[in-house]
Coordinates of C-alpha atoms in Angstrom, one line a residue:
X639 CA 334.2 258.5 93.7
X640 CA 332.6 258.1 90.6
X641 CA 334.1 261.8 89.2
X642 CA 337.4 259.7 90.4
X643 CA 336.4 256.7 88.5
X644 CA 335.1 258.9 85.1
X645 CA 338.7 261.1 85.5
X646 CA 341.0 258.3 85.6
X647 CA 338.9 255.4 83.9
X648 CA 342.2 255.2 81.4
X649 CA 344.8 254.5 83.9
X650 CA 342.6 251.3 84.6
X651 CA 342.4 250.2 81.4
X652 CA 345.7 251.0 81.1
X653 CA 346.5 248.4 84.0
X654 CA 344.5 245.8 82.8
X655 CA 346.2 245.9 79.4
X656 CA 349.7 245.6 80.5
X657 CA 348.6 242.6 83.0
X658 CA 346.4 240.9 80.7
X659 CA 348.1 241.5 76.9
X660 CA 349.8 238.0 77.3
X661 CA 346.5 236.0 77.6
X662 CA 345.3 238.7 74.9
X663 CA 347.6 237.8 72.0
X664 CA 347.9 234.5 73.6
X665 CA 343.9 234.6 72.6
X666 CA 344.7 235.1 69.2
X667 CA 347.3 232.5 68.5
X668 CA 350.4 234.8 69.4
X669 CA 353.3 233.5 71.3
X670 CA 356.3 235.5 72.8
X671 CA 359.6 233.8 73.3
X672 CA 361.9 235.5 75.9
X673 CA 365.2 235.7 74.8
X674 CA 366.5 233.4 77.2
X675 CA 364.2 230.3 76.6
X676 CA 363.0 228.6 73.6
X677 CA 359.1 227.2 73.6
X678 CA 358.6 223.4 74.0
X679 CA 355.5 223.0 72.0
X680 CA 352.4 220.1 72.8
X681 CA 350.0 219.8 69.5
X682 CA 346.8 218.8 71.2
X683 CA 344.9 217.9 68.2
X684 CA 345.0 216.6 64.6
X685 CA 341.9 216.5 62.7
X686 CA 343.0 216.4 59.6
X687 CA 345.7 214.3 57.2
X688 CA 347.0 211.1 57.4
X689 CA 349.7 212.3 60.4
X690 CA 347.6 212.7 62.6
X691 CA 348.7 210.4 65.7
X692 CA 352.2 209.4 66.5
X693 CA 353.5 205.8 65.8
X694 CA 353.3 203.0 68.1
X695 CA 356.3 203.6 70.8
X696 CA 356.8 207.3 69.5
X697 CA 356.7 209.9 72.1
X698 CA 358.1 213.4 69.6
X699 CA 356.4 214.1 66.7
X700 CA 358.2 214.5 63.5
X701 CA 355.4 215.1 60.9
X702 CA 353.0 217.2 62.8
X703 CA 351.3 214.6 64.6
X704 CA 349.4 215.4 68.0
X705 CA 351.7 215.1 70.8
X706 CA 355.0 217.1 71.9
X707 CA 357.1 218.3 68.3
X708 CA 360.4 217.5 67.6
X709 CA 361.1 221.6 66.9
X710 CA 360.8 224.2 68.9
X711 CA 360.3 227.9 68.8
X712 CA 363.2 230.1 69.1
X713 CA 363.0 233.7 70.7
X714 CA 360.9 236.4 69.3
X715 CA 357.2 236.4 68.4
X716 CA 354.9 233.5 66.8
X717 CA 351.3 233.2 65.4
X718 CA 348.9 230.4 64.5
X719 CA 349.3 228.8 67.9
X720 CA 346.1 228.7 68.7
X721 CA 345.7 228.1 72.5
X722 CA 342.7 225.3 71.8
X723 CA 345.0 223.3 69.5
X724 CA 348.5 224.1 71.3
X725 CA 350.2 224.2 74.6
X726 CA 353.0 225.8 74.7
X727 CA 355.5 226.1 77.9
X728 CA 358.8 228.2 77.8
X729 CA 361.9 226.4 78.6
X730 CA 365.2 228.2 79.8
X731 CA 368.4 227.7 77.9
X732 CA 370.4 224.6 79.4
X733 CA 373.6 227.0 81.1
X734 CA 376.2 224.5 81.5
X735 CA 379.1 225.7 84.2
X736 CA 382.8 225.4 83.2
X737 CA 384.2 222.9 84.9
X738 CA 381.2 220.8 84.1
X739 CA 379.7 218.3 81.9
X740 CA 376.4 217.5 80.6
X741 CA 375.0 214.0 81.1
X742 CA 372.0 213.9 78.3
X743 CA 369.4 210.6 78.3
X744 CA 367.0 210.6 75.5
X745 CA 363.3 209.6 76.1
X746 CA 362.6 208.5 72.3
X747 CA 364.6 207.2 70.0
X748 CA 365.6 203.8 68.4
X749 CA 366.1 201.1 70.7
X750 CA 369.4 200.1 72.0
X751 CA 371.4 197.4 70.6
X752 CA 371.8 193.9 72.2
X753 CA 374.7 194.5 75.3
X754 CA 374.6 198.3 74.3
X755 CA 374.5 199.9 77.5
X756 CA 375.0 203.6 76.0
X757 CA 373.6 205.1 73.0
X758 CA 375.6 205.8 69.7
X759 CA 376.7 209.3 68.9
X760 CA 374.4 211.1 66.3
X761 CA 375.1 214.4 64.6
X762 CA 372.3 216.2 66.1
X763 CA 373.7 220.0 66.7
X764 CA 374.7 218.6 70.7
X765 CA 371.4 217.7 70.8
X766 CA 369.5 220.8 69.8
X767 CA 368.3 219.1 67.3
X768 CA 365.5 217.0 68.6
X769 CA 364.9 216.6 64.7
X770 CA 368.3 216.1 63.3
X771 CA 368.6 212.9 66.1
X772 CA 365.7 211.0 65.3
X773 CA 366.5 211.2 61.3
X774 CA 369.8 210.3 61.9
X775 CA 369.2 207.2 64.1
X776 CA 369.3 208.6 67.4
X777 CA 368.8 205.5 70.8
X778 CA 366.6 206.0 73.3
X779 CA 368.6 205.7 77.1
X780 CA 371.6 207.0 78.2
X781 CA 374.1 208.7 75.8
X782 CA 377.6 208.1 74.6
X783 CA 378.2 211.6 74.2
X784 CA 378.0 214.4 76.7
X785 CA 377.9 218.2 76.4
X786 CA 380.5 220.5 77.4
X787 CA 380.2 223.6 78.9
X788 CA 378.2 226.5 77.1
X789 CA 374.4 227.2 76.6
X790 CA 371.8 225.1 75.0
X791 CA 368.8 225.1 73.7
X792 CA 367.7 221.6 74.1
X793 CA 364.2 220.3 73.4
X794 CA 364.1 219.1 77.4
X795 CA 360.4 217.0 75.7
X796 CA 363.2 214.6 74.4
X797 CA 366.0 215.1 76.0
X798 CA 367.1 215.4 79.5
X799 CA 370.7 216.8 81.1
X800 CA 372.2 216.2 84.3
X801 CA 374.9 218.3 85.3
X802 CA 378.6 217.3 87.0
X803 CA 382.2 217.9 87.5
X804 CA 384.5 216.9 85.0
X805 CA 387.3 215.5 85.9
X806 CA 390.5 216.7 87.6
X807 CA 393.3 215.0 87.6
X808 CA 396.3 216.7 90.3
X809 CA 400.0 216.8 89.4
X810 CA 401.5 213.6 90.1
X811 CA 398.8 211.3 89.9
X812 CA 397.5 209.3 87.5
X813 CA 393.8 208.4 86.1
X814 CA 393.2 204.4 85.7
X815 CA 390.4 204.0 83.7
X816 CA 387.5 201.4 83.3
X817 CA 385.0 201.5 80.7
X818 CA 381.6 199.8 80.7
X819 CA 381.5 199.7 76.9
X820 CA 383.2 197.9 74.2
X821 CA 384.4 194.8 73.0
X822 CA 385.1 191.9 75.6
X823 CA 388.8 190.9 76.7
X824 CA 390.5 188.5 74.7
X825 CA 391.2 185.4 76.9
X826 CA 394.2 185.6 79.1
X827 CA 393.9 189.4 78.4
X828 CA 393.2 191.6 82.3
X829 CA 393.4 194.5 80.7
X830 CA 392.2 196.4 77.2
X831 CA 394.9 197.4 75.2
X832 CA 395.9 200.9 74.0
X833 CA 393.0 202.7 71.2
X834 CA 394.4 205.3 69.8
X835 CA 392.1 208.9 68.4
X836 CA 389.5 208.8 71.2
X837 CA 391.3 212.1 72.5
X838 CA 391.9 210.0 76.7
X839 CA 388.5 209.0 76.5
X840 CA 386.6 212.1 76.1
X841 CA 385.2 210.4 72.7
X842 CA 383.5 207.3 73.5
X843 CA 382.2 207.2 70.4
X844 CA 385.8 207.1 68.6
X845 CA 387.4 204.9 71.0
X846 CA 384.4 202.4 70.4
X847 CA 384.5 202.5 66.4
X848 CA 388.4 201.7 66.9
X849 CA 387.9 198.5 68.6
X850 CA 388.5 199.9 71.9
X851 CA 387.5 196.9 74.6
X852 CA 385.2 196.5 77.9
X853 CA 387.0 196.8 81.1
X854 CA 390.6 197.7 83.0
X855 CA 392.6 200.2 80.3
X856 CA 396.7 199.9 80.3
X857 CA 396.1 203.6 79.2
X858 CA 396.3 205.9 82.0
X859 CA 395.5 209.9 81.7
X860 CA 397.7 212.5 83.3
X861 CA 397.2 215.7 84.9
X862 CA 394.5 217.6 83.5
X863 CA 390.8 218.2 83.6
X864 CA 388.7 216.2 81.1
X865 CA 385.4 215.8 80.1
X866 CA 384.7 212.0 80.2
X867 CA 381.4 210.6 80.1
X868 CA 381.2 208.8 83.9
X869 CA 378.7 206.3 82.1
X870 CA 380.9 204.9 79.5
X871 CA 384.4 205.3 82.1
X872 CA 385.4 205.4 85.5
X873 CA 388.4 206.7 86.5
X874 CA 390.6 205.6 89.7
X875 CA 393.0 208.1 90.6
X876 CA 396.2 207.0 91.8
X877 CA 399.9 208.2 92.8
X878 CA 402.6 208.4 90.0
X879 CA 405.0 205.1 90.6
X880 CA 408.3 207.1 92.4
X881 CA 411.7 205.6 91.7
X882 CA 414.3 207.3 94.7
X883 CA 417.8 207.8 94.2
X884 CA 419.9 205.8 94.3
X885 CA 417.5 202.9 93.3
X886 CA 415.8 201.7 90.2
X887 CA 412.9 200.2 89.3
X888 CA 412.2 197.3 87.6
X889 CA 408.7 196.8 85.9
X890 CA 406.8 193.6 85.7
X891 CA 404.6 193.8 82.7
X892 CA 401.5 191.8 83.2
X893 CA 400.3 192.8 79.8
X894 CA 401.6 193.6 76.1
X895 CA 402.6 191.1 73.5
X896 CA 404.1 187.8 74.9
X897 CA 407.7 188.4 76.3
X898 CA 410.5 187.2 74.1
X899 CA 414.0 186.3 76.3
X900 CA 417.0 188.6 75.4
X901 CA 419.4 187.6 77.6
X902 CA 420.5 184.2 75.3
X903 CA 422.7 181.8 76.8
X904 CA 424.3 183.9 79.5
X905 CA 421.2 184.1 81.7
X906 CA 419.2 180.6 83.0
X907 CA 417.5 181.4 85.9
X908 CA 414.6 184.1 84.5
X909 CA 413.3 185.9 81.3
X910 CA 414.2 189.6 80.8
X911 CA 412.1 190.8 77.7
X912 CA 412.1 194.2 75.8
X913 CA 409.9 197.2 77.1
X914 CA 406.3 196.7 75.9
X915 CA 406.2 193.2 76.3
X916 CA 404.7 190.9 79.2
X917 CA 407.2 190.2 81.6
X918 CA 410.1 191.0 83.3
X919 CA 411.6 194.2 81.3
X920 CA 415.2 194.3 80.5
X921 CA 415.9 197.9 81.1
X922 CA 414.7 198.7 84.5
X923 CA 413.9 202.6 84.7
X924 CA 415.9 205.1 86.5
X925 CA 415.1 207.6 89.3
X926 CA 411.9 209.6 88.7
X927 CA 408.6 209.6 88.9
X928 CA 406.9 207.4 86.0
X929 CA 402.7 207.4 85.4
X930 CA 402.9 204.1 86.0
X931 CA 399.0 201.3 85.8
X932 CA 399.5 199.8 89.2
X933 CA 396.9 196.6 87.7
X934 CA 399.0 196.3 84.9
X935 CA 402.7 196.6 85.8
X936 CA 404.2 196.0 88.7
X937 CA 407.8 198.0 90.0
X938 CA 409.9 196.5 92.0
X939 CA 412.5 199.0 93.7
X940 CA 416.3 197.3 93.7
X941 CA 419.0 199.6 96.1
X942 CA 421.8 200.6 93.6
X943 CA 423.8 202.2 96.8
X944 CA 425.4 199.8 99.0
X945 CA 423.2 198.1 101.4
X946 CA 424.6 196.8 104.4
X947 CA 422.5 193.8 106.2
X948 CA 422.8 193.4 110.3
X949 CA 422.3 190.1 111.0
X950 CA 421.8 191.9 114.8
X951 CA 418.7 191.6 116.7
X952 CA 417.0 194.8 117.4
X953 CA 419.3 196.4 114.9
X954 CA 417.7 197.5 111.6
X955 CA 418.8 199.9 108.6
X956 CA 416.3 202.5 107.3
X957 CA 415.8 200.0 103.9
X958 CA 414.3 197.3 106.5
X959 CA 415.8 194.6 104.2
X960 CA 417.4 192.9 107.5
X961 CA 414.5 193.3 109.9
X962 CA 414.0 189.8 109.9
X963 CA 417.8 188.8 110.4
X964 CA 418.8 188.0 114.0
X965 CA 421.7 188.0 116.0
X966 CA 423.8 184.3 114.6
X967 CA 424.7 181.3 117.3
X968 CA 427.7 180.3 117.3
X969 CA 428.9 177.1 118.6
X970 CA 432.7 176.7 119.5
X971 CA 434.7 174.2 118.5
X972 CA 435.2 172.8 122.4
X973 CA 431.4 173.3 122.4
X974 CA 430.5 177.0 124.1
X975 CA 427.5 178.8 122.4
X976 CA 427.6 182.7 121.9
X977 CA 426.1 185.1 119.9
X978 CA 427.7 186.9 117.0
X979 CA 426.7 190.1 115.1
X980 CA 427.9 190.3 111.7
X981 CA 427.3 193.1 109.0
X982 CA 427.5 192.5 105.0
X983 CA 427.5 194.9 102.3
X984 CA 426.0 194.2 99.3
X985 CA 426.0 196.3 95.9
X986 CA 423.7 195.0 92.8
X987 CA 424.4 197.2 89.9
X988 CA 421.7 198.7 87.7
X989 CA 422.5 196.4 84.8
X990 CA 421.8 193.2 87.1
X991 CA 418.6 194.6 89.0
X992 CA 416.4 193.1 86.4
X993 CA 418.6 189.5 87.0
X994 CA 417.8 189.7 90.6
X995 CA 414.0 190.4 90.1
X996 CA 413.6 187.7 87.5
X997 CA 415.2 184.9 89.7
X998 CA 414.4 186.0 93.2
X999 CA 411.0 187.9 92.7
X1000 CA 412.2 190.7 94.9
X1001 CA 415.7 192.2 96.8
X1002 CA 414.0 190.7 99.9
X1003 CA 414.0 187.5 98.5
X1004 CA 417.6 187.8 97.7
X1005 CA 418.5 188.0 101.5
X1006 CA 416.0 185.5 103.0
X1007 CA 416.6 182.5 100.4
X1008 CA 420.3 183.1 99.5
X1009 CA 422.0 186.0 102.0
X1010 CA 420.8 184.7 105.2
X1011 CA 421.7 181.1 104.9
X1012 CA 424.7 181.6 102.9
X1013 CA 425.8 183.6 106.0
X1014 CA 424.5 181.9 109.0
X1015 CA 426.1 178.3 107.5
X1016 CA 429.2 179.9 107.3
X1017 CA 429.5 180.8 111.2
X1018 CA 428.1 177.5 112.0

């Protein structure tokens, strides 16, 4: 055993080497970065100078103080990290999926504003530089901004990253959006009115700096994926508005500038206003689907094909117009009652579809207040 030991003493010493040559150079101050991390370093100590601790609130240090620095080591080799003075512990780079987003919260920082709920945008590298964000004014809580897909190298001492799905939008439908940020509604407002630049809401940032308000959007997004921040926006998904054929449909705008009558003289039961504003719009649109905000407008579909109404009981057309028309009673002039079935046809052109939405509301309207006892007085 010991001629064993005395012939192979180097292969030991070999062994021990490779297993222990970390805590060797670590020994002498002597940090290795793997290529896929960057080092998140913790100053223990400060004896000397006049930054020695961190100011009140602080968590990252900027100026050497003790406590966890703002920079941090890249991959490759490092000295002067003396294991008694610094702790060092390796971070992986931040690998975010496509398809995803990157929702980042930052523990340090200045505070947030009154009725801020998200934190400004700072030019800060997307966030790898812990430094560059607390120079430039960088909040503390939950961020405007969000990271797209890629990899990172993010000081996770400061920051840290969720991961989610962006989001997807399928043909023919449409995104109604919320946001929890910006200024409040004007009164007798329901919905925040178009911003323009803020790229559908992927820069919060933007869309806040351009006035953009708190609340229901008329903006919808179309098909697509996007990468919006689900803190600042929400987004509903909803069908596209689908005029058939043979119909059209006229939109009842519950927002825009205040509706302005174009019909003059010739037209005294209703407003019809131009396209944009609020109210009944002149120019109803034709057949086609139409990424229509279901909060904002309304679409009422008017039959341009010739409708005919059964006043039948048990008798109803596919358009269900009549389903509430019965069969008529009919008295006799020498005072026998029976019943009578009648059928109407009724056409409303595309040009008068707005007319009969402004005065009756809807086409169902038109045959319960006017059709129906227009007809049944005339048999009686």
């Amino acid at each position: 055993m010991a001629n064993f030991l005395g012939s192979y003493w180097w292969i030991f010493l070999l062994v021990i080497l490779i297993v222990a040559y970390k805590l060797f150079l670590r020994f002498f101050g002597i940090v290795i970065i793997p290529e896929d991390s960057i080092g998140i370093v913790n100053k223990k100590f400060v004896l000397l100078g006049k930054h020695r601790t961190l100011p009140d609130g602080a968590i990252i240090a900027l100026n050497g103080e003790a406590g966890y620095q703002a920079d941090t080591l890249a991959p490759g080799l490092h000295f002067w990290l003396w294991p008694w003075q610094y702790e060092v512990s390796k971070q992986k780079f931040i690998n975010i999926k496509e398809g995803n987003i990157g929702i980042v919260e930052a523990r340090d920082g200045h505070p947030l504003k009154d009725g801020r709920v998200l934190a400004k945008k700072v030019n800060c590298d997307s966030f790898q530089s812990a430094r560059d964000f607390l120079l430039n004014g960088g909040e503390r809580g939950p961020q405007i901004t969000i990271i797209p897909p890629g990899t990172y190298r993010i000081n996770t001492s400061l920051f840290t990253v969720v991961e989610e799905a962006a989001l997807e939008i399928d043909d023919n439908m449409v995104g109604i959006v919320t946001t929890r940020e910006g200024l409040p509604l004007q009164t007798g407002e329901i919905a925040g009115r178009e911003i323009p630049g803020h790229n559908s809401f992927q820069d919060g940032q933007i869309f806040l700096d351009n006035g953009g308000f708190k609340g229901l959007q008329e903006q919808v997004i179309l098909a697509g994926r996007y990468y919006i921040n689900p803190r600042f926006a929400t987004v509903e998904i909803k069908e596209m508005t689908t005029v058939p054929i043979a119909n059209v449909g006229v939109v009842i705008a519950y927002v825009g500038d205040q509706g302005v009558d174009v019909t003059g003289e010739s037209f005294k039961h209703g407003n019809l206003v131009s396209r944009g504003q609020k109210g009944v719009w002149v120019k109803p649109l034709d057949p086609g689907k139409y990424p229509i905000n279901p909060y904002t407008h309304k679409v009422e579909i008017v039959p341009t094909a010739n409708v005919v109404l059964n006043w039948a009981t048990g008798k109803t057309e596919s358009h269900r117009l009549d389903e509430k028309l019965s069969t008529i009673k009919v008295r006799s002039s020498d005072g026998f009652t029976f019943s009578l079935d009648v059928s109407q046809i009724i056409h409303i052109p595309s040009t008068d579809a707005p007319k009969v939405i402004a005065r009756f509301g809807s086409v169902a309207n038109l045959v319960t207040q006017v059709l129906e006892p227009t007809i049944g007085n005339y048999f009686r």
